[in-house]
Amino acid sequence: MASDPQMIASQRIVEDLASRLRRRQVVGSRQAALETLLVLRQVVSRARFSNVDQLVDVIRSVGRRLVDAQPKEHSVGNTVRKVLHHIREEYHTATEGSTPAPTPTFSIAKFVSQGQPRKQQTVQKTDVTKVPLKENDPDDPDSFARTLKPVLMEAIQDVFDELETVYDNISKNAKDHIHSDEIILTLGKSQTVESFLKAAAHHRNYTVIVAETAPSYGGREMAKSLSSAGISTFLVPDSSIYALMSRVNKVILGAHAILANGGMFATSGSLLAATAARAYSTPVVVCAGQFKLTPLWNLYHEYGALDFGDPSTVLGFDEGDLVDKVDVVNPYYDYVRPELLDAFITNYGDHPPSSIYRLLKETYDDEDNEL
Amino acid sequence: MSELPRDGPPTPLPSSQPSQKSTTRAERREIQERQRAAKAAQKQQQQQGQQQGQASSSKPKAQNAPQKKADSGRPRASSSAVPALKDMSGAASGAADSEGRGLRIFSHFGLPKTLGHQVKGDIHPVIIRLGLQFSEFKICGANARCIATLTAFKTVIQDYTTPAHNTLSRHLMTYLSPQISHLVAARPMSVTMGNAIRQLKLEISGSDIDLPEQDAKDALCQKIDNYIRDRIIFADEVIEDLAVKKIKDGDVILTYARSSLVEKILIRAHALNKRFSVIVLDSRPLLEGKTLLRTLTSTTPPIPCTYALLPALPSLIKEVSMVLVGAHSLHTNGAVYSRAGTAMVAMLAKEHSVPVMVCCETYKFSENVMLDAFGKNELAPSKFSPLEAPKPHSNLEVLDPLYDSTPPTCITAVVTEVGLIPPTSISSIPLALGKTSL
């Protein structure tokens, strides 16, 4: 198989992305998701398979390779899971004619174990259903792939389009969440939050307080960008979040990954802001694309679940006399418990943390949770 | 002020918010003046009405009393406009713009003072020097500022001569007040300075008239020395003893920014051969933790230290066995006013059931109630600001509050020289209320 030039080519693409992920040349969940999707599209278009299981295996192995390269970039795994889900869905739609689908019966037990019943009937791909799918055809092993591939490409394109428009879809309801003369607190640099706030600024006149979020100080960029969009912006150090919280109407955060229990990984500093908000009963709203939903649990918040960054931004080498005497810690992410969050605003609508698991069931197939 | 020559569109509703943006500064000032005049006139009318009502019963002597009130009512009515005007003169230099909603919410924060080069009246050179050191943050921290102020006042008192036909106990304070206001102009007064100065005033007014001038001055200086010794230096030593007892081998002590007292406690515990490690948390604007780190690591053998910025706290809090922080002042309701960020450290520590000990001498007690740190705060001067000064009329503003207030619920105990007490009990300590002589 390895001698197949097509396979070698797709392997090279996978390795390329894996190494870029490992070197942190691809950062940001959306960027990683987009890159993963591009790779998957190449892999699917080049893959040779004669039944759906072979295809799933190919994609899973690619997914495993990428996730191992950067296990903390959860959107990579999520994208793979999502593509797998779509492949199965398309496969089911295509084979529907030959094997009659069992009439869906609704029950709580079924909902818990299987999730929302799939709306297979609504998707009617007329040109596909007419061609009978032949799995494991010994005469023509490629016939299965040939019939299914165009549909799969279309499905991947759908995922792609969704990623492209994710910011617009999240921001479209911004004006329902931000009201006139409110004071919003946000921190760090999140493109999702940035576009959300800018969209709200078209309709509302409000004030944003941006915590600068040491040591990356992404908040400074964020504040510059927001103020240039005409939003009245205050840049404050992280230390003053608590002092200002009494005047803040809403805390809007970005997420790195949304976990199955409704908690999230987010830029370090988010937990402090969320806890301070809880002390003042200020609502905490999270803006995140649906590709950040991760079928993962982090109940105990192990130290190892963290990702640590470069300590030189905390204590630089200009403090030469100190550098070799002290430990310097610079974690990238905080784990924020679901109890501290009030709502997730996603491109699929607004959800409370308690219904995240349902969304997960709808979005991914259970068998893909472990890739 | 490039806006000034341009004629703004006539504003139909001078008080409506959005239209204010389009008016020029001069116009706004005019509106303010007009409103102020209207307010004063209204007040005057009310007073007159009252006066007429009372006229039948009151004697002619009482007649000028309401008149006086009406006069004093005027500055009160205009007092809200005064900071705004001051802001504008500050904005002219390019730092801030009074436009928009934002600044009005934050306008009560003490604006970072530009250097007190303009010296008004007869200011002693020692005070001028101290004022510069304050405004440059060369002397920073409640204890350091209090000691520096009192020491400077000793020099001032020694150099003072009572003018003819006056007594020291009556005139010295009038001489000291402009010195004090010069210091306040350099940087808002700390609670510690306020308490010490109040005590000093008490001593000055209580000094014996019959005493020769030099003796009276010496007695005052002696009392200042005693105050520094008893309320700060000895108090610190007692607190060190008490706090060190709480540090056990294998402990991980977390501290935030730098408190001179916490630094001394850690050094003392280290000298007593206790084996513990320290996590120093730090944050902008002042990044004082680096100074503490330098002191802690310069001991032999160095104290094992971990350094991190405030957002890293949630990742570290699980390992911590005790939080030790200092305070700027302690309030009647038990709130601790301290370096910005302390409240969040205490909050998270409480959530993880880690004891929070605040080290604080009783002379830092303030009889005010503090509900949140928004009402009273101070902004760091622009030299600590991360960005180059934003352009005037831009929507971006940089705020660097220096303090926040930790609610008493987040504090396990306050370590004072009279023992470990719950934060709300500070008001029942007689020493804190200044019931002892200087």
mmCIF file of C-alpha atoms in Angstrom, chain B residues 157 168-173 176 199-208 220:
data_model
loop_
_atom_site.group_PDB
_atom_site.id
_atom_site.type_symbol
_atom_site.label_atom_id
_atom_site.label_comp_id
_atom_site.label_asym_id
_atom_site.label_seq_id
_atom_site.Cartn_x
_atom_site.Cartn_y
_atom_site.Cartn_z
ATOM 1 C CA ILE B 157 9.659 70.923 63.112
ATOM 2 C CA LEU B 168 3.937 76.793 68.992
ATOM 3 C CA SER B 169 0.938 74.669 69.847
ATOM 4 C CA ARG B 170 -1.326 76.952 67.861
ATOM 5 C CA HIS B 171 0.864 78.049 64.995
ATOM 6 C CA LEU B 172 2.897 74.962 64.128
ATOM 7 C CA MET B 173 -0.096 73.200 62.598
ATOM 8 C CA LEU B 176 2.525 72.125 58.666
ATOM 9 C CA GLN B 199 -1.856 61.832 66.046
ATOM 10 C CA LEU B 200 0.809 64.461 65.422
ATOM 11 C CA LYS B 201 -1.793 67.203 65.336
ATOM 12 C CA LEU B 202 -3.150 65.959 68.620
ATOM 13 C CA GLU B 203 0.289 66.086 70.171
ATOM 14 C CA ILE B 204 1.036 69.543 68.817
ATOM 15 C CA SER B 205 -2.167 71.006 70.153
ATOM 16 C CA GLY B 206 -1.538 69.290 73.455
ATOM 17 C CA SER B 207 2.037 70.515 73.872
ATOM 18 C CA ASP B 208 2.663 72.730 76.872
ATOM 19 C CA LEU B 220 7.504 66.466 69.572
#
